[in-house]
Amino acid sequence: MRRHVSGSRMMVVTAGVVAWLVSSPPVAGSCTTTTVLNSATIDDVKSFTQPQIFGDHRYAQTFVAGASCQTLNKITFSICKSGAPADLVVEILGTDGTGRPLPVGTTPVSDSVTNLASAVTGACAISSATYTDLEVTFGSPPDLAGGTKYALVVRQAGGGGDGANYYQWGIADGNTYTDGRFWKAPPSTWNSPNGNGLLLDVAHLSICTSACTGGTPPPTCVNTPGVVCCGFTQGAYGAVGSVATALGNQSCSTPVGMGIIPQGACNGNNIFASDPNATTVGIHGTRAVTIGPGAGGTFDGTFTPSGTNSFPTDLNTLAAYLPTGGTPGSFSSGLYPGADRHFTAPSDIAPSDSTSGGTASKGSGSGTLAGQDMTSRISGYLSSAGELVSGFLGFGLPASGGRLCTRRAGEDKVLNNGDDICEAFLYPSCVFGATVADVISQANTRLSGTSTVCSPSQLVQALANINREFDNCGLVIACNVCSTTTSQFCSVDGDCPGVETCTGTPTAGVHTCLP
């Protein structure tokens, strides 16, 4: 993915006011002007004490970088420490449709696998005597889409620390900044203590950006006709040599014919890195499945398995696991006695992960739900990492009617030509108005053995739609009622090549508009 830091203008936000200052092209990681969101005195705010960062306790401040594409050069904020905490991790995440940082809805809030950028600061660099302003730069400064809300998140590396060994983030009340707010977790989802007279924001927070040199990045994936979104199906992620998994010429320096997963690894976005990772489905630490990371858990830029380079084997293991089959449900408690199952080689999967009836579903009792969930998770990670069009996790499903129409690439994998497929997708009412991240969260909860608003079959229907409607990239298109009957739906005339007719019934889950 292209990342860059240069430009000719600096965006300044002060108390919610946006202004542009003419400046010289900044040096990577530096700038001449910064933005103070809140310069108030750091102190306990009413009944809300200063946030202590340890374990699964993490905090966030959301913000909007500007009206056009901006490269984030550095961030400064006030922080101190107590005792001997682990290193401090600083991340930039996307947000969902409500402005909450992603990911949301897991218990505890999981380590981010969707960050746009991250940096690690050693504990020795942070004072234990008093608040000091910490300057953080990113090795790969991210490009932030104009008008889009992002989240600055701080946490301890590896969930370290305790009540005596923590970082303390300085916050203040009474801020009038309108483009973001302070968030905390746990409980199970991000929540904001703002309200009831509180206007909390991180004190002494400065955000340094510069105009993107390459212009505006691809538009964020949103539910608006004409907008492009991208994803893949179980079939693509689960096939060797597909548009998602092909190794091509096996060269990261001059990639040719490489699928999106290997290309992402070349760019530093390895879906198998860490535990949990972008393939993890279920609730990590309760019942979950993760592909990899194999021995060493790294990618060294080559595609030959070695003692430390597990990526090639992990990729083959993913292809062996997907697609899953069988009746959707939760992971079998017999196979998951409060633990996580890791598959680090294709031979790990069958027959030990058959259903109780003996069918080799590869879903460990969950049937199709695990595979559809994992597919959406991978697409969400690749979108957030910049390998696919951004915004996949925040895409909003229909609020009523349950109908979403798209035009996607056909067999030639090329959008906007004669073999495109126009299709209307019907969603169950239990996900009306939800984001893709919300559906994934609910599926993870169900896989772990906890009941959810949606049934397993409804979750599979929703996730299958999500994975199919933008397969190999597609456009949101307007929906219309077919002239032949008011009970069938298809796209507006002209969105598909040729003459359109409708097939199927609304209860079938999917309508196809055939050219």
Coordinates of C-alpha atoms in Angstrom, one line a residue:
M1 CA 0.0 0.0 0.0
R2 CA 1.2 3.5 -0.8
R3 CA 2.1 5.5 2.2
H4 CA 3.7 8.9 2.0
V5 CA 4.5 12.1 3.9
S6 CA 4.8 15.3 2.0
G7 CA 2.7 18.2 0.9
S8 CA 2.2 21.9 0.8
R9 CA -0.5 22.7 3.4
M10 CA -1.0 22.0 7.1
M11 CA -4.5 21.5 8.5
V12 CA -5.1 23.0 11.9
V13 CA -8.0 22.3 14.2
T14 CA -8.6 24.4 17.2
A15 CA -11.8 24.1 19.2
G16 CA -13.5 22.5 16.2
V17 CA -12.4 25.3 13.7
V18 CA -10.7 24.1 10.6
A19 CA -8.1 26.4 8.9
W20 CA -5.5 25.9 6.2
L21 CA -2.0 27.4 6.7
V22 CA 0.5 27.6 3.8
S23 CA 3.7 25.9 4.7
S24 CA 6.8 24.3 3.1
P25 CA 6.6 20.6 2.2
P26 CA 7.3 18.9 5.6
V27 CA 10.0 16.4 6.2
A28 CA 8.6 12.9 6.9
G29 CA 7.6 12.6 10.5
S30 CA 7.8 16.3 11.2
C31 CA 5.8 19.5 10.7
T32 CA 6.0 23.2 11.5
T33 CA 2.5 23.6 13.0
T34 CA 0.6 21.4 15.4
T35 CA -3.0 21.4 16.6
V36 CA -4.0 21.6 20.3
L37 CA -7.4 20.1 20.8
N38 CA -7.4 20.8 24.6
S39 CA -4.9 22.8 26.5
A40 CA -6.8 22.7 29.8
T41 CA -5.1 21.7 33.1
I42 CA -5.0 18.0 33.6
D43 CA -6.9 17.0 36.7
D44 CA -9.6 14.6 37.9
V45 CA -12.8 15.5 36.2
K46 CA -15.9 15.4 38.5
S47 CA -16.5 11.7 39.3
F48 CA -14.3 10.4 36.4
T49 CA -10.8 9.6 37.4
Q50 CA -7.8 9.8 35.1
P51 CA -7.6 6.7 32.8
Q52 CA -5.2 4.0 33.9
I53 CA -3.9 1.9 31.0
F54 CA -3.2 -1.8 31.8
G55 CA -4.4 -5.2 30.9
D56 CA -7.5 -4.9 28.7
H57 CA -8.1 -1.3 29.8
R58 CA -7.4 0.9 26.8
Y59 CA -8.6 4.3 25.9
A60 CA -9.2 6.3 22.7
Q61 CA -9.7 9.8 21.3
T62 CA -11.5 10.1 18.0
F63 CA -10.8 12.9 15.6
V64 CA -11.3 14.1 12.0
A65 CA -8.1 15.0 10.1
G66 CA -9.6 17.3 7.5
A67 CA -11.8 17.7 4.5
S68 CA -9.3 16.2 2.1
C69 CA -6.8 13.4 2.2
Q70 CA -4.2 14.0 5.0
T71 CA -1.0 12.1 5.9
L72 CA -0.6 11.7 9.7
N73 CA 3.0 12.7 10.5
K74 CA 3.0 12.7 14.3
I75 CA 0.8 12.9 17.4
T76 CA 1.6 14.5 20.8
F77 CA -0.2 13.9 24.1
S78 CA 0.3 14.0 27.8
I79 CA 1.0 10.8 29.7
C80 CA 2.8 9.5 32.8
K81 CA 3.4 6.1 34.4
S82 CA 3.3 4.2 37.7
G83 CA 5.5 1.3 38.6
A84 CA 7.0 -0.8 35.7
P85 CA 4.4 -1.2 32.9
A86 CA 5.1 -2.9 29.6
D87 CA 5.8 -0.8 26.5
L88 CA 3.1 1.6 25.4
V89 CA 1.4 0.8 22.1
V90 CA -0.1 3.7 20.1
E91 CA -2.5 2.9 17.3
I92 CA -4.7 4.6 14.7
L93 CA -7.9 2.8 14.1
G94 CA -11.0 3.4 12.0
T95 CA -14.4 3.9 13.5
D96 CA -17.9 2.4 13.0
G97 CA -21.1 4.2 12.0
T98 CA -21.6 5.5 15.5
G99 CA -18.1 6.9 15.8
R100 CA -16.8 4.1 18.1
P101 CA -13.3 2.9 17.5
L102 CA -12.9 -0.5 15.8
P103 CA -13.0 -3.3 16.6
V104 CA -15.9 -3.3 19.0
G105 CA -18.1 -5.9 20.7
T106 CA -15.6 -8.5 22.0
T107 CA -15.1 -9.4 25.6
P108 CA -12.6 -8.1 26.5
V109 CA -12.0 -5.7 23.7
S110 CA -9.4 -7.5 21.6
D111 CA -6.0 -6.3 20.7
S112 CA -6.5 -4.4 17.5
V113 CA -6.0 -6.3 14.3
T114 CA -7.4 -3.5 12.2
N115 CA -5.0 -0.7 12.9
L116 CA -4.0 1.7 10.1
A117 CA -0.7 2.5 11.9
S118 CA 1.0 1.6 15.1
A119 CA 4.0 2.6 17.1
V120 CA 5.6 1.2 20.3
T121 CA 7.3 3.5 22.9
G122 CA 9.5 2.0 25.6
A123 CA 8.4 2.5 29.2
C124 CA 11.8 4.1 30.0
A125 CA 10.9 7.1 27.7
I126 CA 7.9 8.0 29.9
S127 CA 8.2 9.9 33.2
S128 CA 6.8 8.5 36.4
A129 CA 7.1 11.8 38.3
T130 CA 4.7 14.0 36.3
Y131 CA 2.8 14.3 33.1
T132 CA 5.0 14.9 30.1
D133 CA 4.1 15.5 26.5
L134 CA 5.0 12.4 24.4
E135 CA 5.7 12.8 20.7
V136 CA 4.8 9.7 18.6
T137 CA 5.7 9.2 15.0
F138 CA 4.8 6.2 12.7
G139 CA 7.2 4.2 10.6
S140 CA 4.6 4.1 7.9
P141 CA 2.5 7.3 8.3
P142 CA -1.0 6.5 7.2
D143 CA -3.1 8.5 4.8
L144 CA -6.4 9.6 6.4
A145 CA -9.4 10.1 4.1
G146 CA -11.0 13.5 4.1
G147 CA -14.0 14.0 6.4
T148 CA -13.5 10.6 8.0
K149 CA -13.4 9.9 11.7
Y150 CA -10.4 8.0 13.1
A151 CA -9.4 6.9 16.6
L152 CA -6.1 7.3 18.5
V153 CA -5.9 4.3 20.8
V154 CA -3.4 3.6 23.6
R155 CA -2.8 0.3 25.4
Q156 CA 0.0 -1.7 27.0
A157 CA 1.8 -4.2 24.9
G158 CA 0.6 -7.7 25.3
G159 CA -2.1 -6.7 27.7
G160 CA 0.6 -6.2 30.4
G161 CA 0.6 -4.3 33.7
D162 CA -1.8 -4.2 36.6
G163 CA -3.3 -1.9 39.2
A164 CA 0.2 -1.0 40.3
N165 CA 2.0 -0.9 36.9
Y166 CA 0.1 1.3 34.5
Y167 CA 0.2 4.4 32.3
Q168 CA -2.1 7.3 33.0
W169 CA -3.5 9.4 30.1
G170 CA -4.2 13.0 30.9
I171 CA -7.7 14.2 30.1
A172 CA -9.6 17.4 30.8
D173 CA -13.2 18.5 30.9
G174 CA -15.0 21.3 29.1
N175 CA -13.6 20.9 25.7
T176 CA -15.6 22.2 22.7
Y177 CA -14.0 20.0 20.1
T178 CA -16.9 18.7 18.0
D179 CA -15.2 16.2 15.7
G180 CA -14.4 13.6 18.2
R181 CA -14.6 12.4 21.8
F182 CA -12.9 10.4 24.5
W183 CA -13.7 6.6 24.7
K184 CA -12.8 3.8 27.1
A185 CA -12.9 0.0 27.2
P186 CA -13.8 -2.4 28.8
P187 CA -16.7 -3.2 29.3
S188 CA -17.4 -5.4 26.3
T189 CA -17.7 -2.5 23.8
W190 CA -16.1 0.9 23.5
N191 CA -18.2 3.5 25.4
S192 CA -17.9 7.2 26.0
P193 CA -18.3 8.8 29.4
N194 CA -19.2 12.1 27.7
G195 CA -22.6 13.4 28.6
N196 CA -24.2 14.3 32.0
G197 CA -22.2 17.6 31.8
L198 CA -18.9 15.9 30.8
L199 CA -17.0 17.1 27.7
L200 CA -13.9 15.0 28.0
D201 CA -11.0 15.0 25.6
V202 CA -7.3 14.1 25.8
A203 CA -5.4 17.1 27.2
H204 CA -2.5 18.6 25.3
L205 CA -3.3 16.5 22.2
S206 CA -1.6 17.7 19.0
I207 CA -2.2 16.2 15.6
C208 CA 0.3 17.0 12.8
T209 CA -0.8 16.3 9.2
S210 CA 0.1 17.3 5.7
A211 CA -1.7 17.1 2.4
C212 CA -1.4 13.7 0.7
T213 CA 1.0 13.9 -2.3
G214 CA -1.0 11.5 -4.3
G215 CA -4.3 13.2 -4.0
T216 CA -7.4 11.7 -2.5
P217 CA -7.3 8.0 -1.8
P218 CA -10.0 5.6 -3.0
P219 CA -13.4 6.6 -1.5
T220 CA -14.5 5.0 1.8
C221 CA -16.9 2.1 1.3
V222 CA -20.3 3.4 2.3
N223 CA -23.9 2.4 1.5
T224 CA -24.4 5.1 -1.2
P225 CA -25.2 4.4 -4.8
G226 CA -22.1 4.7 -7.0
V227 CA -19.6 3.9 -4.3
V228 CA -17.1 1.1 -4.8
C229 CA -16.5 -1.5 -2.1
C230 CA -14.3 -4.6 -2.3
G231 CA -14.2 -8.0 -0.7
F232 CA -14.0 -11.7 -1.5
T233 CA -15.9 -14.9 -0.8
Q234 CA -14.9 -18.1 1.0
G235 CA -14.1 -19.6 -2.4
A236 CA -11.5 -17.0 -3.1
Y237 CA -9.8 -17.1 0.3
G238 CA -10.1 -20.8 0.3
A239 CA -8.5 -21.7 -3.0
V240 CA -4.8 -22.0 -3.9
G241 CA -3.8 -19.7 -6.7
S242 CA -6.9 -17.5 -6.6
V243 CA -7.2 -13.7 -7.0
A244 CA -6.9 -13.6 -3.2
T245 CA -4.1 -16.2 -2.6
A246 CA -2.0 -16.5 -5.8
L247 CA 1.8 -16.1 -5.2
G248 CA 2.4 -14.9 -8.7
N249 CA 6.1 -14.4 -9.4
Q250 CA 6.8 -14.6 -5.6
S251 CA 8.6 -11.3 -5.6
C252 CA 7.7 -8.6 -3.1
S253 CA 10.0 -6.0 -4.8
T254 CA 8.4 -6.4 -8.3
P255 CA 5.1 -8.3 -7.7
V256 CA 3.3 -9.8 -10.7
G257 CA 0.1 -11.8 -10.6
M258 CA 0.1 -11.8 -6.8
G259 CA -3.1 -12.2 -4.8
I260 CA -4.3 -9.7 -2.2
I261 CA -3.2 -11.7 0.8
P262 CA 0.5 -12.3 -0.3
Q263 CA 0.6 -8.7 -1.6
G264 CA -0.6 -7.5 1.8
A265 CA 2.1 -9.5 3.6
C266 CA 4.7 -7.9 1.3
N267 CA 3.4 -4.5 2.5
G268 CA 3.6 -5.4 6.1
N269 CA 0.0 -6.5 6.5
N270 CA 0.3 -10.2 7.2
I271 CA -3.2 -11.6 8.1
F272 CA -1.6 -14.5 10.0
A273 CA 0.7 -12.4 12.2
S274 CA 0.1 -12.4 16.0
D275 CA -2.5 -14.2 18.2
P276 CA -5.3 -13.3 17.8
N277 CA -5.0 -12.3 14.1
A278 CA -7.2 -11.4 11.2
T279 CA -8.4 -15.0 10.8
T280 CA -9.5 -15.4 14.4
V281 CA -13.2 -16.2 14.8
G282 CA -15.1 -16.7 18.0
I283 CA -14.0 -15.2 21.3
H284 CA -10.3 -15.5 21.9
G285 CA -9.6 -17.2 25.2
T286 CA -13.1 -18.8 25.3
R287 CA -13.8 -20.7 22.0
A288 CA -12.0 -19.6 18.9
V289 CA -10.3 -20.7 15.7
T290 CA -7.2 -19.1 14.3
I291 CA -5.2 -19.9 11.2
G292 CA -1.5 -19.7 12.2
P293 CA 0.7 -18.2 13.3
G294 CA 3.0 -21.2 12.6
A295 CA 6.4 -21.7 14.0
G296 CA 8.1 -18.4 14.1
G297 CA 4.9 -16.6 13.1
T298 CA 6.7 -14.2 10.7
F299 CA 7.0 -13.4 7.0
D300 CA 10.5 -12.8 5.8
G301 CA 9.6 -11.5 2.3
T302 CA 10.0 -14.9 0.6
F303 CA 7.5 -17.6 -0.1
T304 CA 9.6 -20.6 1.0
P305 CA 8.6 -22.1 4.4
S306 CA 11.4 -22.0 7.0
G307 CA 11.9 -22.1 10.7
T308 CA 10.7 -18.6 11.2
N309 CA 8.8 -17.9 7.9
S310 CA 5.4 -19.5 8.4
F311 CA 3.4 -17.4 6.0
P312 CA 3.5 -19.9 3.0
T313 CA 2.2 -22.8 5.2
D314 CA -0.4 -20.5 6.9
L315 CA -1.7 -19.6 3.5
N316 CA -2.1 -23.2 2.5
T317 CA -3.8 -23.9 5.8
L318 CA -6.3 -21.2 5.2
A319 CA -7.1 -22.7 1.8
A320 CA -7.6 -26.1 3.5
Y321 CA -9.9 -24.6 6.1
L322 CA -12.2 -22.6 3.8
P323 CA -14.9 -23.0 2.8
T324 CA -16.6 -24.6 5.8
G325 CA -19.8 -26.5 5.5
G326 CA -22.6 -28.0 7.6
T327 CA -25.4 -26.6 9.8
P328 CA -24.5 -23.2 11.3
G329 CA -24.1 -23.1 15.1
S330 CA -21.5 -22.6 17.9
F331 CA -18.1 -24.2 18.1
S332 CA -18.4 -27.6 19.8
S333 CA -17.8 -27.3 23.6
G334 CA -16.2 -30.8 23.4
L335 CA -13.5 -29.5 21.0
Y336 CA -13.2 -26.1 22.7
P337 CA -13.1 -26.6 26.5
G338 CA -12.5 -22.9 27.2
A339 CA -9.5 -22.7 24.8
D340 CA -8.5 -21.6 21.3
R341 CA -7.8 -23.9 18.4
H342 CA -4.9 -23.0 16.2
F343 CA -4.4 -24.6 12.8
T344 CA -0.8 -24.2 11.7
A345 CA -0.8 -26.8 8.9
P346 CA -3.4 -28.3 6.5
S347 CA -3.0 -31.6 8.2
D348 CA -4.3 -30.1 11.5
I349 CA -7.8 -29.6 10.2
A350 CA -9.4 -32.9 9.3
P351 CA -10.8 -35.2 10.6
S352 CA -10.5 -33.7 14.1
D353 CA -12.7 -30.8 13.2
S354 CA -15.7 -32.7 12.0
T355 CA -19.1 -32.1 13.5
S356 CA -20.5 -34.4 16.2
G357 CA -22.2 -36.3 13.4
G358 CA -18.9 -37.1 11.7
T359 CA -19.3 -34.8 8.7
A360 CA -16.0 -33.1 7.8
S361 CA -17.4 -29.6 7.9
K362 CA -14.1 -28.1 9.1
G363 CA -16.2 -25.8 11.2
S364 CA -15.7 -27.7 14.5
G365 CA -19.4 -27.9 15.0
S366 CA -20.2 -24.4 13.8
G367 CA -20.8 -25.4 10.2
T368 CA -20.9 -22.6 7.6
L369 CA -20.9 -19.8 10.3
A370 CA -17.1 -20.0 11.0
G371 CA -16.1 -19.8 7.4
Q372 CA -18.4 -16.9 6.5
D373 CA -17.3 -15.0 9.6
M374 CA -13.6 -15.6 8.9
T375 CA -14.1 -14.4 5.3
S376 CA -15.6 -11.1 6.5
R377 CA -12.9 -10.7 9.1
I378 CA -10.1 -11.1 6.6
S379 CA -11.8 -8.6 4.2
G380 CA -12.3 -6.2 7.1
Y381 CA -8.6 -6.4 8.0
L382 CA -7.4 -5.9 4.5
S383 CA -9.7 -2.9 4.1
S384 CA -8.5 -1.3 7.3
A385 CA -4.9 -2.0 6.3
G386 CA -5.4 -0.2 3.0
E387 CA -5.1 -3.3 0.8
L388 CA -8.7 -3.0 -0.2
V389 CA -11.0 0.1 -0.4
S390 CA -11.2 1.4 3.2
G391 CA -14.4 1.4 5.3
F392 CA -15.5 -2.2 4.9
L393 CA -16.1 -2.8 8.6
G394 CA -18.1 0.4 8.9
F395 CA -20.3 -0.3 6.0
G396 CA -23.9 0.2 7.1
L397 CA -26.5 -2.5 6.2
P398 CA -30.1 -1.4 5.2
A399 CA -32.0 0.2 8.1
S400 CA -35.3 -1.1 6.9
G401 CA -36.7 -3.3 4.1
G402 CA -33.5 -5.4 4.3
R403 CA -32.7 -4.9 0.6
L404 CA -29.3 -3.9 -0.8
C405 CA -28.4 -3.9 -4.5
T406 CA -24.9 -4.1 -6.0
R407 CA -23.2 -4.5 -9.4
R408 CA -20.1 -6.6 -9.0
A409 CA -17.4 -8.0 -11.3
G410 CA -18.3 -11.2 -13.2
E411 CA -16.1 -14.1 -14.3
D412 CA -13.4 -11.9 -15.8
K413 CA -12.9 -10.3 -12.3
V414 CA -13.2 -6.8 -14.0
L415 CA -15.8 -4.4 -12.9
N416 CA -17.8 -2.2 -15.3
N417 CA -18.0 -4.4 -18.4
G418 CA -20.5 -6.8 -20.1
D419 CA -20.3 -9.7 -17.7
D420 CA -21.0 -7.7 -14.5
I421 CA -23.6 -9.2 -12.1
C422 CA -26.4 -7.1 -10.7
E423 CA -28.0 -8.6 -7.6
A424 CA -30.4 -7.6 -4.8
F425 CA -29.5 -9.0 -1.4
L426 CA -32.1 -9.4 1.4
Y427 CA -30.9 -9.1 5.0
P428 CA -32.7 -10.5 8.1
S429 CA -34.3 -7.9 10.3
C430 CA -32.0 -8.7 13.2
V431 CA -29.2 -6.8 11.4
F432 CA -31.1 -3.9 10.1
G433 CA -29.0 -0.7 10.4
A434 CA -26.0 -2.7 11.7
T435 CA -22.5 -2.3 10.4
V436 CA -20.4 -5.1 9.0
A437 CA -18.3 -4.9 12.2
D438 CA -21.5 -5.4 14.3
V439 CA -22.5 -8.5 12.4
I440 CA -18.9 -10.0 12.8
S441 CA -19.0 -9.2 16.5
Q442 CA -22.4 -11.0 16.9
A443 CA -21.1 -14.0 14.9
N444 CA -18.0 -14.2 17.1
T445 CA -20.2 -14.2 20.2
R446 CA -22.4 -17.0 18.8
L447 CA -19.4 -19.1 17.8
S448 CA -18.1 -18.9 21.3
G449 CA -21.3 -20.5 22.7
T450 CA -23.3 -17.4 23.8
S451 CA -26.7 -16.6 22.5
T452 CA -27.2 -13.6 20.2
V453 CA -30.1 -11.6 18.7
C454 CA -29.6 -13.3 15.4
S455 CA -29.9 -17.0 15.0
P456 CA -26.8 -18.8 13.4
S457 CA -28.7 -19.2 10.2
Q458 CA -29.6 -15.5 10.1
L459 CA -25.9 -14.6 10.8
V460 CA -24.8 -16.9 7.9
Q461 CA -27.3 -15.2 5.6
A462 CA -26.0 -11.7 6.5
L463 CA -22.3 -12.7 6.3
A464 CA -22.8 -14.6 3.0
N465 CA -24.4 -11.5 1.6
I466 CA -21.6 -9.3 2.8
N467 CA -19.0 -11.6 1.3
R468 CA -20.8 -12.0 -2.0
E469 CA -22.2 -8.5 -2.8
F470 CA -18.7 -6.9 -3.3
D471 CA -16.8 -10.0 -4.5
N472 CA -13.9 -8.8 -6.6
C473 CA -15.2 -5.3 -6.0
G474 CA -18.6 -3.9 -6.8
L475 CA -20.8 -0.8 -6.8
V476 CA -23.7 0.0 -4.6
I477 CA -26.6 0.6 -7.0
A478 CA -30.2 1.8 -6.4
C479 CA -32.9 -0.8 -6.1
N480 CA -36.3 -0.7 -7.8
V481 CA -39.5 -2.8 -7.9
C482 CA -39.8 -4.9 -11.0
S483 CA -42.6 -4.0 -13.3
T484 CA -43.9 -7.5 -13.5
T485 CA -44.7 -7.9 -9.8
T486 CA -44.5 -5.8 -6.7
S487 CA -43.1 -8.8 -4.7
Q488 CA -39.8 -8.9 -6.6
F489 CA -36.9 -6.5 -6.6
C490 CA -34.1 -5.7 -8.9
S491 CA -31.8 -2.9 -9.8
V492 CA -32.8 0.2 -11.6
D493 CA -33.0 -0.2 -15.4
G494 CA -29.6 0.6 -17.0
D495 CA -27.5 -0.5 -14.0
C496 CA -27.0 -3.9 -15.6
P497 CA -26.0 -4.4 -19.3
G498 CA -28.9 -5.4 -21.6
V499 CA -32.5 -6.0 -20.7
E500 CA -33.1 -6.9 -17.0
T501 CA -35.5 -9.5 -15.7
C502 CA -36.0 -10.6 -12.1
T503 CA -35.8 -14.2 -10.8
G504 CA -36.5 -15.7 -7.4
T505 CA -38.7 -14.5 -4.5
P506 CA -37.9 -12.1 -1.7
T507 CA -37.7 -14.9 0.9
A508 CA -35.0 -16.7 -1.0
G509 CA -32.4 -14.3 0.4
V510 CA -30.9 -13.2 -2.9
H511 CA -32.4 -12.0 -6.2
T512 CA -30.5 -12.0 -9.4
C513 CA -31.1 -9.3 -12.1
L514 CA -30.1 -11.1 -15.3
P515 CA -29.0 -9.1 -18.3

